[in-house]
Amino acid sequence: MTLVPNLRFPEFQEEWKEERLADIADLYKGTGISKDQLSDDGEPCILYGELYTKYKSETIREVISKTNINNTKLVRSKANDVIIPCSGETAEDIATARCVLNGNILLGGDLNIIRLHGYDGAFMSYQLNGRRKYYIAKVAQGVSVVHLYGEHLKGVKTINPCLEEQKKIASLLALLDERITTQNKIIDKLQSLIKGMEDNLLDNPLWEKTYLRSFMQFFPTNSLSWEQLSYKEGAIRNLHYGLIHVFQTRGINSASLPMIKNEAIPKQYTLCQVGDVAFADASEDTGEIAKSVEFVDTIEGDTICGLHTIHGRDIKNRTVVGFKGFAFNSRYFHNQIKRLAQGTKVFSITANNLSSCYVYLPDLETQKAIVKLLKAYEEKLLVSKRLLEHYEKQKQYLLRQMFI
């Protein structure tokens, strides 16, 4: 069977051939090597879990991990091998292909190895991560842990042009991957810069040491279930602790929050206003305890806080809008919360805990200058993230158009 993709280089006219993996590759499995067998020196190696966490593009040029265990019975790569995990948490996650560009790399257990016969491994990785990904997900087996073995992969159908066109397609997509990698590095540096500026600017003992109980009032929050939340039109918006943990900035706009169903609105609740802060009061990670966001754009009567949050308000007008969002997420403030957190597996805080914490408060003009500076960098970070999203969508578009 021959097919023609939606998008091609003009110099290639031949139709693509449909071929099963079993007919164009030999299938193997990696052996051994666990996380605790990694070392600072030794031979380069790849573990299956690293395909989810460390290797984000379809090609692996530089191997991150090493091991010095006895390697006489271990499996080594050949340049151009394609690897796919044998197990994962979901069927779609498991369908993650990477091409190992270099030979002699130790390949750990729970890795499927596809050794191609005269085909380009990078091209095949891109193809298997495109529309083929969903077919691979279908043949994977399991519920809580999903498994994928060589026998499952043999029947996977691929669509292949001549080797020259394969290489040209892979080169184009690799250029886009390089740009995505560069953009991720830009984002990482901006995040580190913002965090460093935030900590250095706000941890200033020369300013007035002010305990929250002297100027903040904390309101009881409403106990709502997940089923009571809705993104459809409703009477009022709600901020819950799960959203606080995922917000990318220290300030939020209430327009982005879900609506509560009419019948779920509690009879007694406190409305949020600009400058109010919502704290997440529980987490499995002490580093996430008391993560907070400040309302920088909301209307009285529009939003409430519920579902495991603590709602605080500056009743003495000691701060400008935006300053608390940065101050309450600074390192020195979070260190106070960590010391006060209660629990073992799940850590929690209370309004009393928060009341006993302090911040360093400069005058209002200094606060405005700090907020202006940090918000400018946060806006730059958001633009960088939107640009990354654009590149990733562009890549997905090309994968859909180039691979039928």
C-alpha positions as CSV (number, residue, x, y, z in Angstrom):
1,M,0.0,0.0,0.0
2,T,1.4,3.5,-0.9
3,L,0.3,6.8,0.4
4,V,1.1,10.5,0.0
5,P,1.4,12.8,3.1
6,N,-0.2,16.2,3.2
7,L,3.1,18.1,3.4
8,R,6.3,17.3,1.5
9,F,9.5,18.8,0.1
10,P,9.0,19.6,-3.6
11,E,12.0,17.6,-4.9
12,F,10.4,14.3,-3.7
13,Q,7.6,12.8,-5.7
14,E,7.6,9.1,-4.9
15,E,4.7,7.7,-2.8
16,W,5.4,6.5,0.7
17,K,5.2,2.7,1.5
18,E,3.1,1.3,4.4
19,E,5.3,-1.2,6.3
20,R,5.0,-3.1,9.6
21,L,7.8,-2.6,12.1
22,A,8.3,-6.4,12.1
23,D,9.3,-6.2,8.4
24,I,11.7,-3.3,8.7
25,A,13.4,-3.7,12.1
26,D,14.5,-6.2,14.7
27,L,13.0,-5.9,18.1
28,Y,15.0,-6.3,21.4
29,K,14.7,-5.5,25.1
30,G,17.1,-3.7,27.4
31,T,18.5,-5.3,30.5
32,G,19.0,-4.3,34.2
33,I,20.2,-0.9,35.6
34,S,18.2,0.7,38.3
35,K,18.3,4.3,39.6
36,D,20.4,3.3,42.6
37,Q,23.0,1.9,40.2
38,L,23.7,5.2,38.6
39,S,27.0,6.9,39.4
40,D,29.1,10.0,38.7
41,D,31.5,8.0,36.5
42,G,31.4,4.9,34.4
43,E,29.7,4.2,31.1
44,P,26.8,6.2,29.7
45,C,23.4,4.5,30.1
46,I,19.7,5.3,29.6
47,L,16.9,4.2,31.9
48,Y,13.3,3.9,30.7
49,G,12.0,6.5,33.1
50,E,14.4,9.1,31.7
51,L,12.4,9.1,28.4
52,Y,9.6,10.8,30.3
53,T,11.7,13.2,32.4
54,K,15.1,14.0,30.9
55,Y,14.9,13.4,27.1
56,K,12.2,15.7,25.7
57,S,13.1,15.7,22.0
58,E,13.0,12.7,19.6
59,T,16.7,12.4,19.4
60,I,19.2,11.6,22.2
61,R,22.6,13.2,21.4
62,E,24.1,13.5,24.8
63,V,23.5,10.8,27.4
64,I,22.9,12.2,30.9
65,S,23.4,9.2,33.2
66,K,26.3,6.8,33.9
67,T,26.8,3.5,35.7
68,N,29.9,1.5,36.7
69,I,28.1,-1.8,37.4
70,N,29.3,-5.0,35.7
71,N,28.2,-4.6,32.1
72,T,29.0,-8.0,30.6
73,K,25.4,-9.0,30.4
74,L,23.9,-5.6,29.6
75,V,22.5,-4.5,26.2
76,R,24.3,-1.8,24.2
77,S,22.9,0.5,21.6
78,K,23.8,0.7,18.0
79,A,23.7,4.1,16.4
80,N,20.2,4.9,15.0
81,D,18.4,2.6,17.5
82,V,14.9,3.7,18.5
83,I,13.8,3.0,22.1
84,I,10.3,3.0,23.7
85,P,9.5,2.3,27.3
86,C,8.1,-1.1,28.2
87,S,6.0,0.3,31.1
88,G,4.4,3.5,32.2
89,E,1.4,5.0,34.1
90,T,-0.8,5.6,31.0
91,A,-1.0,4.1,27.5
92,E,-0.3,7.5,25.8
93,D,2.8,8.1,28.0
94,I,4.2,4.8,27.2
95,A,4.1,5.5,23.5
96,T,7.2,7.7,23.7
97,A,9.9,7.1,21.1
98,R,13.5,8.4,21.2
99,C,16.3,7.7,18.7
100,V,19.8,7.0,20.2
101,L,22.2,8.6,17.8
102,N,25.3,7.0,19.2
103,G,26.3,3.4,19.6
104,N,27.7,1.6,22.6
105,I,25.2,3.2,25.1
106,L,24.0,0.8,27.8
107,L,20.2,0.4,27.6
108,G,18.4,-0.4,30.8
109,G,15.6,-2.8,31.5
110,D,12.0,-1.9,30.6
111,L,13.2,-0.5,27.2
112,N,12.0,-1.7,23.9
113,I,14.7,-1.4,21.2
114,I,13.8,-1.1,17.6
115,R,16.8,-1.7,15.4
116,L,16.0,-0.5,11.9
117,H,17.1,-2.1,8.5
118,G,18.4,0.9,6.6
119,Y,15.8,3.4,7.8
120,D,16.5,6.7,9.7
121,G,15.9,6.3,13.4
122,A,15.2,10.0,14.0
123,F,12.6,10.0,11.3
124,M,11.0,6.9,12.8
125,S,10.9,8.4,16.3
126,Y,9.1,11.5,15.0
127,Q,6.7,9.3,13.1
128,L,6.0,7.0,16.1
129,N,5.4,10.1,18.3
130,G,2.9,11.5,15.7
131,R,-0.3,9.7,14.8
132,R,1.2,6.3,15.4
133,K,1.4,7.2,19.1
134,Y,-2.3,6.5,19.4
135,Y,-2.1,3.1,17.7
136,I,0.8,2.1,20.0
137,A,-1.3,3.2,23.0
138,K,-4.1,0.9,21.9
139,V,-1.9,-2.2,21.8
140,A,-0.4,-1.5,25.2
141,Q,-1.8,-3.6,28.0
142,G,-2.6,-2.9,31.7
143,V,-4.6,-0.6,34.0
144,S,-2.7,0.9,36.9
145,V,0.6,0.1,35.2
146,V,0.6,-0.2,31.4
147,H,3.0,-2.6,29.6
148,L,4.3,-2.6,26.0
149,Y,6.5,-5.3,24.6
150,G,8.1,-6.2,21.3
151,E,5.3,-8.5,20.3
152,H,2.9,-5.6,20.6
153,L,5.1,-3.4,18.4
154,K,5.5,-5.9,15.6
155,G,2.2,-5.1,14.0
156,V,2.6,-1.3,14.2
157,K,2.2,0.1,10.7
158,T,4.6,2.8,9.5
159,I,4.5,5.0,6.4
160,N,8.0,5.5,4.9
161,P,9.5,7.5,2.0
162,C,13.0,7.0,0.6
163,L,15.9,7.3,3.0
164,E,17.0,10.7,1.7
165,E,13.5,12.2,2.3
166,Q,13.5,10.6,5.8
167,K,16.7,12.3,6.7
168,K,15.5,15.7,5.3
169,I,12.3,15.5,7.3
170,A,14.1,14.5,10.4
171,S,16.6,17.4,10.0
172,L,13.7,20.0,9.6
173,L,12.0,18.7,12.8
174,A,15.3,18.6,14.6
175,L,15.8,22.3,13.9
176,L,12.4,23.0,15.5
177,D,13.4,20.8,18.5
178,E,16.6,22.8,19.0
179,R,14.5,26.0,19.1
180,I,12.1,24.4,21.6
181,T,15.1,23.3,23.7
182,T,16.6,26.9,23.6
183,Q,13.2,28.4,24.6
184,N,13.0,26.0,27.6
185,K,16.4,27.2,28.7
186,I,15.3,30.8,28.4
187,I,12.3,30.1,30.5
188,D,14.4,28.3,33.1
189,K,16.8,31.2,33.4
190,L,14.0,33.7,33.7
191,Q,12.3,31.7,36.4
192,S,15.6,31.5,38.3
193,L,16.2,35.2,37.8
194,I,12.7,36.1,39.1
195,K,13.1,33.8,42.1
196,G,16.5,35.2,42.9
197,M,15.4,38.8,42.6
198,E,12.3,38.1,44.7
199,D,14.3,36.6,47.5
200,N,17.0,39.2,47.5
201,L,14.7,42.2,47.2
202,L,12.1,41.1,49.8
203,D,14.3,39.6,52.5
204,N,15.5,42.9,53.9
205,P,15.8,43.2,57.7
206,L,16.3,47.0,57.3
207,W,12.6,47.3,56.6
208,E,10.0,47.1,59.3
209,K,9.4,43.5,60.6
210,T,5.7,43.2,60.5
211,Y,3.7,40.2,61.8
212,L,0.6,39.3,59.7
213,R,-1.6,39.4,62.8
214,S,-1.0,43.1,63.0
215,F,-2.5,44.0,59.6
216,M,-4.1,40.9,58.0
217,Q,-7.5,39.4,58.7
218,F,-8.2,35.8,57.8
219,F,-11.6,34.7,56.7
220,P,-13.1,31.2,57.0
221,T,-13.3,29.5,53.6
222,N,-16.1,27.4,52.3
223,S,-16.1,23.6,52.1
224,L,-17.0,22.8,48.5
225,S,-16.6,19.4,46.7
226,W,-15.0,19.0,43.3
227,E,-18.5,18.0,42.0
228,Q,-19.8,21.5,42.9
229,L,-17.4,23.2,40.6
230,S,-18.3,23.9,37.0
231,Y,-16.7,25.8,34.1
232,K,-20.1,26.6,32.8
233,E,-21.9,29.8,33.5
234,G,-22.9,30.1,37.1
235,A,-23.6,32.7,39.7
236,I,-20.1,33.3,41.1
237,R,-16.5,32.3,40.6
238,N,-14.4,30.1,43.0
239,L,-10.7,29.7,43.7
240,H,-9.7,26.3,45.1
241,Y,-6.4,25.1,46.4
242,G,-5.7,22.9,43.3
243,L,-5.6,26.1,41.1
244,I,-3.3,27.9,43.5
245,H,-0.7,25.2,43.1
246,V,-0.7,25.5,39.3
247,F,-0.8,29.3,38.8
248,Q,2.3,30.5,37.0
249,T,2.3,34.0,38.5
250,R,1.9,35.5,41.9
251,G,-1.2,37.4,40.8
252,I,-4.5,36.1,39.3
253,N,-7.4,37.5,37.3
254,S,-10.7,36.1,38.6
255,A,-12.0,35.8,35.0
256,S,-9.9,32.6,34.7
257,L,-11.6,30.8,37.6
258,P,-14.4,28.2,37.4
259,M,-18.0,29.1,38.2
260,I,-19.9,27.5,41.1
261,K,-23.2,25.9,40.2
262,N,-26.1,28.0,41.5
263,E,-27.3,25.4,44.0
264,A,-23.8,25.0,45.4
265,I,-23.3,28.5,46.7
266,P,-23.0,28.5,50.5
267,K,-25.3,30.7,52.5
268,Q,-22.4,32.2,54.4
269,Y,-19.3,33.2,52.5
270,T,-16.7,36.0,52.2
271,L,-16.3,37.8,48.9
272,C,-12.8,38.5,47.6
273,Q,-11.6,41.9,46.5
274,V,-8.5,43.3,44.8
275,G,-5.5,42.8,47.0
276,D,-6.9,39.7,48.9
277,V,-4.7,36.7,49.1
278,A,-5.6,33.0,49.0
279,F,-3.3,30.4,50.6
280,A,-3.3,26.7,49.8
281,D,-3.6,25.1,53.3
282,A,-2.5,21.5,52.5
283,S,0.0,19.7,50.4
284,E,2.0,16.5,50.2
285,D,5.2,18.6,49.7
286,T,6.3,21.0,52.4
287,G,7.8,23.2,49.6
288,E,4.2,23.8,48.3
289,I,2.7,24.5,51.7
290,A,1.1,28.0,51.9
291,K,1.7,28.7,48.3
292,S,-0.5,31.8,47.7
293,V,-1.8,34.0,45.0
294,E,-3.0,37.6,45.2
295,F,-6.1,38.9,43.4
296,V,-4.9,41.7,41.1
297,D,-8.1,42.0,39.1
298,T,-11.4,41.0,40.6
299,I,-14.7,42.7,41.5
300,E,-16.4,42.7,44.9
301,G,-19.2,40.1,44.6
302,D,-17.5,38.2,41.9
303,T,-15.3,35.6,43.6
304,I,-15.1,33.5,46.7
305,C,-12.4,31.1,48.0
306,G,-13.3,27.5,48.9
307,L,-12.1,23.9,48.9
308,H,-9.1,23.9,51.3
309,T,-7.9,27.5,51.0
310,I,-7.3,30.3,53.6
311,H,-8.5,33.8,52.6
312,G,-6.6,36.8,53.9
313,R,-7.1,40.5,53.6
314,D,-4.9,43.6,54.4
315,I,-7.3,45.5,56.7
316,K,-4.7,48.2,57.6
317,N,-3.7,49.2,54.0
318,R,-0.1,48.4,54.7
319,T,0.6,47.0,51.3
320,V,0.1,47.9,47.6
321,V,-1.7,45.5,45.3
322,G,0.8,42.9,44.1
323,F,3.4,43.2,46.8
324,K,1.8,40.5,49.0
325,G,1.8,38.1,46.1
326,F,5.6,38.3,45.9
327,A,6.3,38.6,49.6
328,F,4.2,35.6,50.6
329,N,6.0,33.5,48.0
330,S,9.5,34.5,49.0
331,R,12.0,32.1,50.4
332,Y,12.2,33.6,53.9
333,F,8.4,33.6,54.3
334,H,8.0,30.0,53.0
335,N,10.8,28.9,55.4
336,Q,8.6,30.2,58.3
337,I,5.6,28.2,56.9
338,K,7.7,25.0,56.6
339,R,8.6,25.2,60.3
340,L,5.0,25.6,61.3
341,A,3.5,22.9,58.9
342,Q,1.8,20.0,60.6
343,G,1.5,16.4,59.4
344,T,3.5,13.6,58.0
345,K,2.2,12.4,54.6
346,V,0.0,15.5,54.1
347,F,1.2,18.8,55.6
348,S,-1.2,21.6,56.6
349,I,-1.3,25.1,58.0
350,T,-4.0,27.2,59.7
351,A,-4.9,30.8,59.9
352,N,-3.2,31.0,63.3
353,N,0.0,29.7,61.7
354,L,-0.1,32.4,59.1
355,S,-0.9,35.1,61.7
356,S,2.3,34.3,63.6
357,C,4.5,34.8,60.5
358,Y,6.1,38.1,59.5
359,V,7.1,40.0,56.4
360,Y,9.5,42.9,55.9
361,L,7.5,45.9,54.8
362,P,9.1,49.0,53.1
363,D,7.1,52.2,52.5
364,L,4.4,52.1,49.8
365,E,6.5,53.8,47.1
366,T,9.2,51.2,47.5
367,Q,6.6,48.5,47.3
368,K,5.3,50.0,44.1
369,A,8.8,50.0,42.5
370,I,9.4,46.4,43.5
371,V,6.1,45.2,42.1
372,K,6.6,47.1,38.9
373,L,10.1,45.5,38.4
374,L,9.1,42.0,39.2
375,K,5.8,42.1,37.2
376,A,7.9,43.3,34.2
377,Y,10.0,40.1,34.4
378,E,6.9,38.0,35.0
379,E,5.3,39.4,31.9
380,K,8.5,38.5,29.9
381,L,8.3,35.0,31.3
382,L,4.7,34.7,30.2
383,V,5.6,35.9,26.7
384,S,8.4,33.3,26.6
385,K,6.0,30.5,27.7
386,R,3.5,31.5,25.0
387,L,6.3,31.4,22.4
388,L,7.2,27.9,23.6
389,E,3.6,26.9,23.3
390,H,3.6,28.2,19.7
391,Y,6.7,26.2,18.8
392,E,5.2,23.1,20.3
393,K,2.0,23.5,18.4
394,Q,3.9,24.1,15.2
395,K,5.8,20.9,15.7
396,Q,2.6,19.0,16.4
397,Y,1.1,20.4,13.2
398,L,4.1,19.3,11.2
399,L,3.9,15.8,12.7
400,R,0.2,15.5,11.7
401,Q,0.8,16.8,8.2
402,M,4.0,14.9,7.4
403,F,2.9,11.5,8.8
404,I,-0.5,10.1,7.6
